Every structure is written in C-alpha cells, then in structure tokens.
Tab-separated table of C-alpha atoms and ligand atoms in Angstrom:
chain	number	residue	atom	x	y	z
A	257	MET	CA	-29.068	12.076	16.339
A	258	PRO	CA	-28.673	11.672	12.596
A	259	ILE	CA	-25.461	13.019	11.077
A	260	THR	CA	-26.051	16.039	8.830
A	261	ARG	CA	-23.963	17.594	6.077
A	262	ALA	CA	-23.615	20.675	8.290
A	263	ASP	CA	-21.955	18.524	10.999
A	264	LEU	CA	-19.413	17.368	8.440
A	265	GLU	CA	-18.814	20.858	7.084
A	266	ALA	CA	-18.055	21.943	10.648
A	267	LEU	CA	-15.440	19.197	10.913
A	268	ASP	CA	-13.905	20.368	7.623
A	269	ARG	CA	-13.574	23.906	8.996
A	270	GLN	CA	-11.588	22.620	11.996
A	271	ASP	CA	-9.493	20.088	10.062
A	272	PRO	CA	-5.751	20.844	10.355
A	273	LEU	CA	-5.089	18.738	7.246
A	274	ALA	CA	-7.656	20.528	5.063
A	275	PRO	CA	-5.068	22.826	3.394
A	276	MET	CA	-3.208	19.780	2.038
A	277	ARG	CA	-5.989	19.063	-0.437
A	278	ALA	CA	-4.773	21.997	-2.535
A	279	LEU	CA	-1.555	20.057	-3.158
A	280	PHE	CA	-3.488	17.595	-5.340
A	281	ASP	CA	-4.998	18.044	-8.775
A	282	LEU	CA	-8.358	16.366	-8.226
A	283	PRO	CA	-11.050	16.653	-10.916
A	284	ALA	CA	-14.098	18.747	-10.008
A	285	GLY	CA	-17.227	16.795	-9.176
A	286	VAL	CA	-15.368	13.681	-8.047
A	287	VAL	CA	-15.220	12.156	-4.583
A	288	TYR	CA	-12.095	10.046	-4.683
A	289	LEU	CA	-12.215	7.010	-2.417
A	290	ASP	CA	-9.634	4.947	-4.252
A	291	GLY	CA	-6.338	6.473	-3.157
A	292	ASN	CA	-5.573	3.096	-1.586
A	293	SER	CA	-5.349	1.741	-5.133
A	294	LEU	CA	-3.968	4.694	-7.091
A	295	GLY	CA	-3.210	7.975	-5.377
A	296	PRO	CA	-4.192	11.162	-7.274
A	297	LEU	CA	-1.828	13.490	-9.093
A	298	PRO	CA	0.082	15.952	-6.883
A	299	ARG	CA	0.091	19.404	-8.495
A	300	ALA	CA	3.893	19.522	-8.283
A	301	THR	CA	4.454	16.244	-10.138
A	302	PRO	CA	4.116	17.356	-13.791
A	303	GLY	CA	6.541	20.234	-13.203
A	304	ARG	CA	9.063	17.973	-11.520
A	305	ILE	CA	8.833	15.400	-14.306
A	306	ALA	CA	9.225	18.149	-16.893
A	307	GLU	CA	12.322	19.413	-15.076
A	308	VAL	CA	13.898	15.969	-14.865
A	309	THR	CA	13.015	15.286	-18.482
A	310	GLU	CA	14.007	18.566	-20.061
A	311	ARG	CA	16.858	19.800	-17.894
A	312	GLU	CA	18.384	16.719	-16.291
A	313	TRP	CA	17.875	14.284	-19.158
A	314	GLY	CA	17.613	16.680	-22.106
A	315	ARG	CA	20.491	18.986	-21.251
A	316	GLY	CA	22.480	16.944	-18.750
A	317	LEU	CA	22.336	13.690	-20.688
A	318	ILE	CA	24.344	10.900	-19.090
A	319	ARG	CA	26.158	13.389	-16.865
A	320	SER	CA	22.994	13.568	-14.752
A	321	TRP	CA	23.641	10.154	-13.202
A	322	ASN	CA	26.285	12.000	-11.171
A	323	ASP	CA	25.439	15.683	-11.519
A	324	ALA	CA	21.709	15.387	-10.771
A	325	GLY	CA	22.237	12.606	-8.224
A	326	TRP	CA	20.206	10.048	-10.178
A	327	ILE	CA	22.345	7.158	-9.003
A	328	ASP	CA	21.525	7.926	-5.356
A	329	LEU	CA	17.817	8.489	-5.898
A	330	PRO	CA	16.528	5.003	-4.880
A	331	ALA	CA	18.399	5.098	-1.562
A	332	ARG	CA	17.594	8.775	-0.959
A	333	ILE	CA	13.869	8.197	-1.443
A	334	GLY	CA	14.234	4.985	0.567
A	335	ASP	CA	15.476	7.045	3.511
A	336	LYS	CA	12.429	9.296	3.209
A	337	ILE	CA	10.101	6.279	3.185
A	338	ALA	CA	11.996	4.942	6.209
A	339	ARG	CA	10.729	7.967	8.171
A	340	LEU	CA	7.136	7.023	7.301
A	341	ILE	CA	7.485	3.411	8.428
A	342	GLY	CA	9.659	3.685	11.524
A	343	ALA	CA	12.786	2.250	9.937
A	344	ALA	CA	16.392	3.362	10.377
A	345	PRO	CA	18.144	5.283	7.605
A	346	GLY	CA	20.004	2.970	5.255
A	347	THR	CA	17.500	0.129	5.615
A	348	VAL	CA	14.982	0.985	2.886
A	349	MET	CA	15.557	0.875	-0.867
A	350	VAL	CA	13.184	1.843	-3.659
A	351	ALA	CA	13.206	-0.799	-6.369
A	352	ASP	CA	11.114	-2.867	-8.743
A	353	SER	CA	7.506	-3.787	-7.945
A	354	THR	CA	6.160	-5.054	-4.641
A	355	SER	CA	5.854	-8.522	-6.172
A	356	VAL	CA	9.515	-8.640	-7.195
A	357	ASN	CA	10.583	-7.307	-3.812
A	358	LEU	CA	8.564	-10.047	-2.125
A	359	PHE	CA	10.441	-12.596	-4.211
A	360	LYS	CA	13.766	-11.118	-3.184
A	361	LEU	CA	13.008	-10.889	0.526
A	362	ILE	CA	11.306	-14.265	0.880
A	363	ALA	CA	14.426	-15.775	-0.680
A	364	VAL	CA	16.660	-13.829	1.730
A	365	ALA	CA	14.564	-14.982	4.701
A	366	LEU	CA	14.532	-18.642	3.655
A	367	GLY	CA	18.292	-18.434	3.228
A	368	GLU	CA	18.579	-17.358	6.850
A	369	ARG	CA	16.499	-20.267	8.141
A	370	PRO	CA	17.921	-23.190	6.145
A	371	ASP	CA	16.534	-25.859	8.487
A	372	ARG	CA	12.922	-24.736	8.195
A	373	ARG	CA	10.577	-25.240	5.254
A	374	VAL	CA	7.309	-23.398	5.971
A	375	ILE	CA	6.204	-19.924	4.910
A	376	LEU	CA	3.201	-19.053	7.059
A	377	SER	CA	0.594	-16.611	5.827
A	378	GLU	CA	-3.111	-15.903	5.981
A	379	LYS	CA	-5.640	-17.288	3.532
A	380	ARG	CA	-6.897	-13.871	2.570
A	381	ASN	CA	-3.546	-12.256	2.055
A	382	PHE	CA	-3.186	-10.317	-1.200
A	383	PRO	CA	-2.768	-12.970	-3.895
A	384	THR	CA	0.550	-11.731	-5.280
A	385	ASP	CA	2.198	-12.393	-1.900
A	386	LEU	CA	0.934	-15.974	-1.957
A	387	TYR	CA	1.692	-16.556	-5.640
A	388	ILE	CA	5.251	-15.300	-5.247
A	389	ALA	CA	5.873	-17.501	-2.204
A	390	GLU	CA	4.453	-20.499	-4.063
A	391	GLY	CA	6.537	-19.785	-7.147
A	392	LEU	CA	9.725	-19.394	-5.144
A	393	ALA	CA	9.081	-22.639	-3.227
A	394	THR	CA	8.695	-24.447	-6.548
A	395	LEU	CA	11.836	-22.853	-7.949
A	396	LEU	CA	13.914	-23.772	-4.894
A	397	SER	CA	12.803	-27.448	-5.056
A	398	GLN	CA	13.827	-27.982	-1.430
A	399	GLY	CA	10.437	-28.901	-0.020
A	400	HIS	CA	9.388	-25.388	1.007
A	401	ARG	CA	5.650	-24.955	1.316
A	402	LEU	CA	3.103	-22.290	2.057
A	403	ARG	CA	0.890	-22.809	5.119
A	404	LEU	CA	-2.272	-20.714	5.036
A	405	VAL	CA	-4.493	-20.146	8.059
A	406	GLU	CA	-7.132	-17.621	9.084
A	407	ALA	CA	-5.700	-14.296	10.288
A	408	GLU	CA	-6.644	-14.890	13.925
A	409	ASP	CA	-4.947	-18.308	13.912
A	410	ILE	CA	-1.526	-16.968	12.865
A	411	PRO	CA	0.126	-16.800	16.327
A	412	GLY	CA	-0.898	-20.376	17.131
A	413	ALA	CA	0.365	-21.667	13.775
A	414	ILE	CA	3.991	-20.511	14.168
A	415	GLY	CA	5.552	-23.906	14.819
A	416	ASP	CA	9.257	-24.719	14.835
A	417	ASP	CA	9.069	-25.619	11.135
A	418	VAL	CA	8.154	-22.023	10.176
A	419	ALA	CA	10.983	-20.099	8.548
A	420	LEU	CA	8.986	-16.978	7.718
A	421	VAL	CA	5.714	-15.376	8.763
A	422	MET	CA	4.629	-13.285	5.776
A	423	LEU	CA	1.652	-10.993	6.242
A	424	THR	CA	0.058	-7.881	4.850
A	425	HIS	CA	-0.272	-5.434	7.734
A	426	VAL	CA	-3.625	-4.005	6.529
A	427	ASN	CA	-5.704	-6.477	4.553
A	428	PHE	CA	-6.501	-5.276	1.044
A	429	ALA	CA	-10.089	-6.521	0.983
A	430	THR	CA	-11.280	-5.903	4.535
A	431	GLY	CA	-9.043	-3.200	5.992
A	432	ALA	CA	-8.350	-5.429	9.016
A	433	MET	CA	-4.992	-4.612	10.587
A	434	HIS	CA	-2.609	-6.999	12.323
A	435	ASP	CA	-0.869	-6.142	15.573
A	436	MET	CA	2.593	-5.875	14.051
A	437	ALA	CA	4.506	-5.908	17.321
A	438	ALA	CA	2.615	-8.885	18.782
A	439	VAL	CA	2.871	-11.029	15.634
A	440	SER	CA	6.546	-10.160	15.142
A	441	ALA	CA	7.269	-11.112	18.762
A	442	ALA	CA	5.385	-14.404	18.381
A	443	ALA	CA	7.367	-15.200	15.223
A	444	HIS	CA	10.665	-14.473	16.938
A	445	ASP	CA	9.707	-16.519	20.016
A	446	SER	CA	9.385	-19.501	17.694
A	447	GLY	CA	12.619	-18.760	15.874
A	448	ALA	CA	10.862	-17.537	12.709
A	449	LEU	CA	11.450	-14.329	10.769
A	450	VAL	CA	8.705	-11.913	9.771
A	451	LEU	CA	8.014	-9.995	6.561
A	452	TRP	CA	5.353	-7.285	6.418
A	453	ASP	CA	3.645	-6.073	3.244
A	454	LEU	CA	2.941	-2.386	3.901
A	455	ALA	CA	1.052	-1.720	0.651
A	456	HIS	CA	-1.973	-0.384	2.572
A	457	SER	CA	-0.002	0.995	5.515
A	458	ALA	CA	2.800	3.266	4.310
A	459	GLY	CA	1.545	6.846	4.501
A	460	ALA	CA	-1.828	5.636	5.806
A	461	VAL	CA	-1.360	4.323	9.340
A	462	PRO	CA	1.409	4.605	11.937
A	463	VAL	CA	4.078	1.977	11.314
A	464	ASP	CA	7.034	1.323	13.590
A	465	LEU	CA	9.062	-1.427	11.954
A	466	ALA	CA	12.041	-0.951	14.248
A	467	GLY	CA	9.890	-0.802	17.376
A	468	ALA	CA	8.037	-3.952	16.303
A	469	GLY	CA	11.288	-5.765	15.589
A	470	ALA	CA	10.222	-6.563	12.013
A	471	ASP	CA	12.831	-8.329	9.909
A	472	PHE	CA	11.670	-7.394	6.427
A	473	ALA	CA	9.045	-5.259	4.713
A	474	VAL	CA	7.823	-4.305	1.256
A	475	GLY	CA	5.310	-1.761	0.018
A	476	CYS	CA	3.827	0.107	-2.945
A	477	GLY	CA	4.601	3.626	-4.132
A	478	TYR	CA	1.406	4.258	-6.066
A	479	LYS	CA	-1.204	3.981	-3.299
A	480	PHE	CA	-1.099	6.232	-0.223
A	481	LEU	CA	2.314	7.575	-1.288
A	482	ASN	CA	0.816	9.099	-4.442
A	483	GLY	CA	3.777	8.185	-6.659
A	484	GLY	CA	1.765	7.622	-9.838
A	485	PRO	CA	0.599	4.581	-11.800
A	486	GLY	CA	3.155	1.788	-11.560
A	487	ALA	CA	5.406	3.827	-9.257
A	488	PRO	CA	8.398	1.836	-8.014
A	489	ALA	CA	7.975	-0.115	-4.793
A	490	PHE	CA	10.201	-0.281	-1.720
A	491	LEU	CA	11.773	-2.893	0.500
A	492	HIS	CA	13.205	-2.851	4.001
A	493	VAL	CA	15.784	-5.101	5.633
A	494	ALA	CA	16.377	-4.738	9.385
A	495	PRO	CA	19.953	-3.786	10.331
A	496	ALA	CA	20.626	-7.206	11.892
A	497	HIS	CA	20.158	-8.882	8.499
A	498	LEU	CA	21.635	-6.263	6.223
A	499	ASP	CA	25.158	-7.474	5.816
A	500	ARG	CA	24.350	-11.142	5.592
A	501	ALA	CA	21.286	-10.875	3.336
A	502	ARG	CA	21.821	-12.951	0.202
A	503	PHE	CA	19.624	-11.525	-2.513
A	504	PRO	CA	18.560	-13.904	-5.271
A	505	ILE	CA	18.733	-11.299	-8.036
A	506	THR	CA	22.404	-10.429	-8.165
A	507	GLY	CA	22.435	-7.554	-10.625
A	508	TRP	CA	25.310	-5.261	-11.348
A	509	LEU	CA	23.982	-2.273	-9.391
A	510	GLY	CA	23.824	-4.430	-6.249
A	511	HIS	CA	27.495	-5.266	-6.711
A	512	ALA	CA	30.119	-3.898	-4.327
A	513	ALA	CA	31.834	-2.137	-7.238
A	514	PRO	CA	29.471	-1.856	-10.216
A	515	PHE	CA	31.865	0.189	-12.300
A	516	ALA	CA	34.787	-2.171	-11.744
A	517	PHE	CA	32.976	-4.541	-14.135
A	518	GLU	CA	34.356	-7.615	-12.419
A	519	PRO	CA	33.249	-10.986	-13.774
A	520	GLY	CA	32.213	-12.345	-10.333
A	521	TYR	CA	29.432	-11.092	-8.068
A	522	ARG	CA	30.282	-9.507	-4.716
A	523	PRO	CA	27.331	-7.947	-2.839
A	524	ALA	CA	27.433	-4.257	-1.991
A	525	ALA	CA	27.493	-3.385	1.701
A	526	GLY	CA	24.136	-2.684	3.302
A	527	ILE	CA	20.842	-2.031	1.553
A	528	ALA	CA	22.543	-1.241	-1.781
A	529	ARG	CA	22.664	-4.972	-2.477
A	530	ALA	CA	18.863	-4.952	-2.774
A	531	THR	CA	19.213	-3.149	-6.101
A	532	ALA	CA	19.328	-5.212	-9.258
A	533	GLY	CA	19.341	-2.996	-12.353
A	534	THR	CA	19.105	0.607	-13.520
A	535	PRO	CA	16.460	2.574	-11.591
A	536	PRO	CA	13.516	4.263	-13.397
A	537	ILE	CA	14.431	7.923	-12.899
A	538	LEU	CA	11.251	9.543	-14.252
A	539	SER	CA	9.089	7.338	-12.054
A	540	LEU	CA	11.327	7.965	-9.064
A	541	ALA	CA	11.045	11.714	-9.585
A	542	ALA	CA	7.249	11.433	-9.452
A	543	LEU	CA	7.369	9.186	-6.418
A	544	GLU	CA	9.562	11.625	-4.509
A	545	VAL	CA	6.982	14.393	-4.926
A	546	GLY	CA	4.298	12.176	-3.402
A	547	ILE	CA	6.513	11.154	-0.503
A	548	ASP	CA	7.549	14.714	0.253
A	549	ILE	CA	3.859	15.552	0.631
A	550	ALA	CA	3.274	12.568	2.923
A	551	LEU	CA	6.208	13.679	5.107
A	552	ARG	CA	4.593	17.072	5.631
A	553	ALA	CA	1.507	15.568	7.280
A	554	PRO	CA	1.865	14.624	10.963
A	555	MET	CA	0.936	10.931	11.192
A	556	ASP	CA	-1.048	11.393	14.399
A	557	GLN	CA	-3.317	13.854	12.552
A	558	VAL	CA	-3.591	11.546	9.543
A	559	ARG	CA	-4.533	8.592	11.723
A	560	ALA	CA	-7.015	10.499	13.860
A	561	LYS	CA	-8.786	11.864	10.769
A	562	SER	CA	-8.780	8.503	8.990
A	563	LEU	CA	-10.313	6.737	11.989
A	564	LEU	CA	-12.982	9.387	12.424
A	565	GLN	CA	-13.739	9.310	8.688
A	566	GLY	CA	-14.021	5.519	8.831
A	567	ARG	CA	-16.513	5.611	11.701
A	568	LEU	CA	-18.499	8.417	10.113
A	569	PHE	CA	-18.640	6.774	6.699
A	570	ALA	CA	-19.836	3.434	8.104
A	571	ASP	CA	-22.490	5.264	10.158
A	572	LEU	CA	-23.549	7.456	7.228
A	573	VAL	CA	-24.006	4.476	4.935
A	574	ALA	CA	-26.162	2.770	7.559
A	575	GLN	CA	-28.121	6.009	8.092
A	576	GLU	CA	-28.662	6.840	4.417
A	577	CYS	CA	-28.947	3.353	2.894
A	578	GLY	CA	-30.515	1.443	5.809
A	579	GLU	CA	-28.714	-0.735	8.347
A	580	ALA	CA	-29.342	-3.974	6.482
A	581	THR	CA	-28.413	-2.936	2.941
A	582	PHE	CA	-24.683	-3.589	3.251
A	583	ARG	CA	-22.627	-5.739	5.588
A	584	LEU	CA	-19.690	-3.877	7.115
A	585	VAL	CA	-16.639	-6.047	6.468
A	586	SER	CA	-14.032	-3.768	8.052
A	587	PRO	CA	-13.483	-3.980	11.809
A	588	ARG	CA	-15.461	-1.438	13.839
A	589	ASP	CA	-12.704	-1.423	16.409
A	590	ASP	CA	-10.317	1.455	15.620
A	591	GLU	CA	-7.279	-0.478	16.812
A	592	ARG	CA	-7.884	-3.167	14.210
A	593	ARG	CA	-8.867	-1.049	11.182
A	594	GLY	CA	-6.553	0.416	8.568
A	595	SER	CA	-7.598	3.305	6.343
A	596	GLN	CA	-10.484	1.871	4.374
A	597	VAL	CA	-14.127	0.919	4.801
A	598	CYS	CA	-15.319	-2.201	3.014
A	599	LEU	CA	-18.943	-3.157	2.528
A	600	ALA	CA	-20.244	-6.476	1.236
A	601	HIS	CA	-23.241	-6.828	-1.085
A	602	ALA	CA	-24.190	-9.574	-3.565
A	603	GLU	CA	-24.403	-6.958	-6.346
A	604	ALA	CA	-21.244	-5.106	-5.324
A	605	TYR	CA	-19.812	-4.904	-8.836
A	606	PRO	CA	-22.698	-3.130	-10.618
A	607	ILE	CA	-23.363	-0.999	-7.531
A	608	MET	CA	-19.777	0.290	-7.612
A	609	GLN	CA	-20.015	0.983	-11.351
A	610	ALA	CA	-23.235	2.947	-10.848
A	611	LEU	CA	-21.592	4.890	-8.032
A	612	ILE	CA	-18.557	5.678	-10.170
A	613	ALA	CA	-20.937	6.966	-12.861
A	614	ARG	CA	-22.111	9.459	-10.233
A	615	GLY	CA	-18.517	10.608	-9.641
A	616	VAL	CA	-17.904	8.690	-6.414
A	617	ILE	CA	-14.890	6.519	-7.129
A	618	GLY	CA	-14.151	3.461	-5.044
A	619	ASP	CA	-13.431	-0.034	-6.297
A	620	PHE	CA	-14.700	-3.594	-6.279
A	621	ARG	CA	-12.886	-6.583	-4.862
A	622	ALA	CA	-14.206	-10.025	-5.732
A	623	PRO	CA	-16.392	-11.673	-4.802
A	624	ASP	CA	-18.682	-9.095	-3.214
A	625	ILE	CA	-16.812	-6.132	-1.732
A	626	LEU	CA	-17.247	-2.399	-2.296
A	627	ARG	CA	-13.982	-0.880	-1.130
A	628	PHE	CA	-13.630	2.746	-0.045
A	629	GLY	CA	-10.167	4.076	0.712
A	630	LEU	CA	-9.865	6.946	3.208
A	631	THR	CA	-7.086	9.372	2.420
A	632	PRO	CA	-6.999	12.230	4.935
A	633	LEU	CA	-4.602	14.355	2.873
A	634	TYR	CA	-7.296	15.232	0.362
A	635	LEU	CA	-10.579	13.692	1.493
A	636	GLY	CA	-12.926	16.076	3.274
A	637	TYR	CA	-15.620	15.164	5.781
A	638	ALA	CA	-18.406	16.578	3.609
A	639	ASP	CA	-17.142	14.304	0.816
A	640	LEU	CA	-18.296	11.405	2.978
A	641	TRP	CA	-21.802	12.819	3.012
A	642	ASP	CA	-21.786	13.186	-0.770
A	643	ALA	CA	-20.509	9.631	-1.198
A	644	ALA	CA	-22.992	8.044	1.200
A	645	THR	CA	-25.980	9.944	-0.230
A	646	ALA	CA	-24.923	9.052	-3.795
A	647	LEU	CA	-24.756	5.405	-2.740
A	648	ALA	CA	-28.215	5.727	-1.211
A	649	GLU	CA	-29.556	7.108	-4.513
A	650	VAL	CA	-27.931	4.286	-6.488
A	651	MET	CA	-29.756	1.833	-4.233
A	652	ARG	CA	-33.082	3.672	-4.021
A	653	ARG	CA	-33.372	4.165	-7.777
A	654	GLU	CA	-31.823	0.757	-8.453
A	655	GLU	CA	-29.433	2.400	-10.900
A	656	TRP	CA	-27.088	-0.568	-10.596
A	657	ARG	CA	-29.584	-2.683	-12.560
A	658	GLN	CA	-28.636	-0.969	-15.826
A	659	ALA	CA	-27.098	-3.571	-18.107
A	660	GLY	CA	-23.964	-1.521	-18.813
A	661	PHE	CA	-22.873	-1.687	-15.185
A	662	ARG	CA	-22.618	-5.476	-15.221
A	663	THR	CA	-19.912	-5.785	-17.828
A	664	ARG	CA	-16.703	-6.631	-15.997
A	665	ARG	CA	-13.732	-4.673	-17.250
A	666	ALA	CA	-10.121	-5.826	-16.983
A	667	VAL	CA	-9.373	-3.736	-13.891
A	668	THR	CA	-12.075	-3.722	-11.221
B	758	PLP	C1	-1.122	-5.974	-0.307
B	758	PLP	C2	-0.636	-5.776	-1.693
B	758	PLP	N1	0.575	-6.227	-2.047
B	758	PLP	C3	1.054	-6.057	-3.293
B	758	PLP	C4	0.305	-5.408	-4.257
B	758	PLP	C5	0.754	-5.253	-5.686
B	758	PLP	O1	2.074	-5.225	-5.857
B	758	PLP	P1	2.771	-4.850	-7.254
B	758	PLP	O2	3.493	-3.571	-6.993
B	758	PLP	O3	3.716	-5.964	-7.497
B	758	PLP	O4	1.725	-4.746	-8.307
B	758	PLP	C6	-0.939	-4.905	-3.920
B	758	PLP	C7	-1.737	-4.203	-4.943
B	758	PLP	O5	-2.807	-3.777	-4.784
B	758	PLP	C8	-1.422	-5.101	-2.619
B	758	PLP	O6	-2.636	-4.662	-2.282
C-alpha cells in the first residue's frame, strides 16, 4: 500500500511531541531537515538574550558574574547536558568548540596511557576529529600515530598498542551508529580508553555514557541542542579520570584558585579544570534555552518518532522518486541508525540546491550525499511527504540541471 499524505497527517494528530513545534520560530513554507547541522531558533531565545544583554550586562555590569551566576553557567548547563547523555552531575562542562575539546581530551587520554602510541579511529570519522588527533600527535613528537580502519573493523583493531579509541557515535555522513557499550567494553578489555564524539547524538538519540563505561565525550551545542550558530560545545570526563586528568590548556579559570592570581598552575578539583578562559555568556544563555527545551521531551518519544520518520522518509523517497533514483546510505536497521537519512546520487550537490530553492532544506556532504536530519521536536510527519514529493519534482523536471545550482558555495 502506498503511503499517502493523509496517513502522515493522521500520525501528526496522534504525535505526543507535536505541541513542541510551537516552541520554535520556523519560517513559513520551509521544511527544515538540517537541524543536525544548525538547529532552528527557539522562540524564547531572543527574549533571553535581550534579558542577559540589557539587564544582566547593561545594568548589572561586572557584578553579574556573581549576582546573575555567570561564573557558574558552564558547569550548570553542563549538568543539564549530563542528563541528556547519561552522565553523572559534575562530569560535563560547556566550553570552547568541539574541535578544541577533542584536543584537550585526546591529550588527557594519551597522558593516562603513556606506554601506548596509537589513537584508533574510523576512516570516515568527521574530519576535525582526525585532524585534531593528527595535529596533537605531531605536537607531542613522541611517536603517536592515528590508525584508521573501517567502522566494522574497530573491535578487531584494538591491539595492546592502542591508547585511545576515538569515535563519533553517529556518523555525520551516513547516520550509522556505533554500539557504544560494546565498543567501550572492547576498548577496556584491551586496556585502551574511549572517547565518543556525540555531535549527532546529544538530544537526538538515547545516550548512556555512564552505563556504557565511556571515559570521555565531546559534543556540539548548535545541532540537536538548538543553541544557535557557533554555540559553545561540551566535554565529559568520567568520574574515575576526573581528579587525575591533566588538561593541556592550563588557563586561569581551570586553576584551583583563579582569583588568588598565583604564578604557578594548580588544577581545579573535578570538571572545573576543563575550563580554560572566560566563558561566552551571551552564547551560553542561548544554549541554555535550547537545552531546556530538549530536557522537556521524553527521549523514548523522541527516539521512537525519529526512527519512524527515518523509515517513512526512506520509503517515501523510494515511492515518489523511484527505487533506483537514490542509494540509501543510512542503515535500514533501526538499532544502527541515528537521526538522519542520507541518500547518495552523483548529482547530489545541484539536487540539494534545487530542493532548497523549493523550501526543503537539507545539506550536501561530499562527495555525493544528500543529508536529511530528522528532528522530532519540530518536524511533522506530513513534512516528510512535502519533502519527498518536492524531491520527486526536482528529479522529474530535472530542475537540478539549472546552471545556478552547480556553483559550490563556501558552506555546503
Ligand atoms: C562529528 C562532528 N564533530 C565535530 C564537529 C564540529 O565541531 P566544531 O564545534 O569544532 O566546529 C562536527 C560538525 O559538524 C561534527 O559533525
């Protein structure tokens, strides 16, 4: 039986998450399938930023570091993120970008395994993870090297020379998801530590860092957490490592007594040592709004809707565009898929541009992937119909052949 728009409208009527869409300021006429890259604007964010700007900064001035609790904001938001990723309070800090946090935590991990020289990762990990590991190995000049294998070969590649297994939980380009508990256990069995990049997981799929025994994690604030463009990132250090973690960026706010202004560095107790410099308060204020929304949505409902949307979207594209038009890159198996559907096509770039011109916004990942993020907080089921039928029109009318759609812009 073909899927109809009426079927999808019926699902929207029964959707317990449907009311959450009103919390976001989404433009009319747009189907937004790129919340895995940049989450949309929560309606409460401009007001909160105005309040922090005008009242806390404007009136409170420097007093607001204490009076408005600015100084505690990174750890306070960290504790909220901890609830989304199954981590204990006091083990997550908001700071810097994901890239910088990777640098910090890879260095911490290598410091804990001084006799081992290999960082193991997968070939198709997000490039910044690999670049940072490579750069740090060069900087350390101690013979550290990156070993890259296919995702399925990771468990077998954790030899006794591996200091750290560093993986992205949900792959950015395919949506394939690792079994966090199994990989973490395999790493530990071989004496290695494990670091998870949760960029495409936090707020999108169930994560249980503590249950999986993960050592370290990082993630982005601007994707499924809806913290705004360039929102600060987060990092997690498991309790067992907290008080011995030696961070490579020893800034004053990670000092045991920042306002003692001592000449020598002494790390703060616990996760506070993960901080380097002054936190970006306006960005943190925006991020907190997004996270408060994510905390309101029961993760079992988010996951169930995301999985159903993923299956429906893949089926709708096949139904409306023809089975052979696109190759489904994301796993069909629910257990192994994150919250995105990725389709391969030789002309993926101009096809995505033509689709965006029709108001259906996804993105392109080189060399040939159309990426569609599924964000149950504001994506309806009928939206999937509108997206799939727009894609079918782009293909049927060959709209992607227009010259303007071929010009590659800086951000794809
Ligand atoms: C898996 C993954 N890690 C890291 C990043 C980017 O990190 P940063 O916050 O340093 O830009 C992305 C961005 O898309 C990503 O997909």
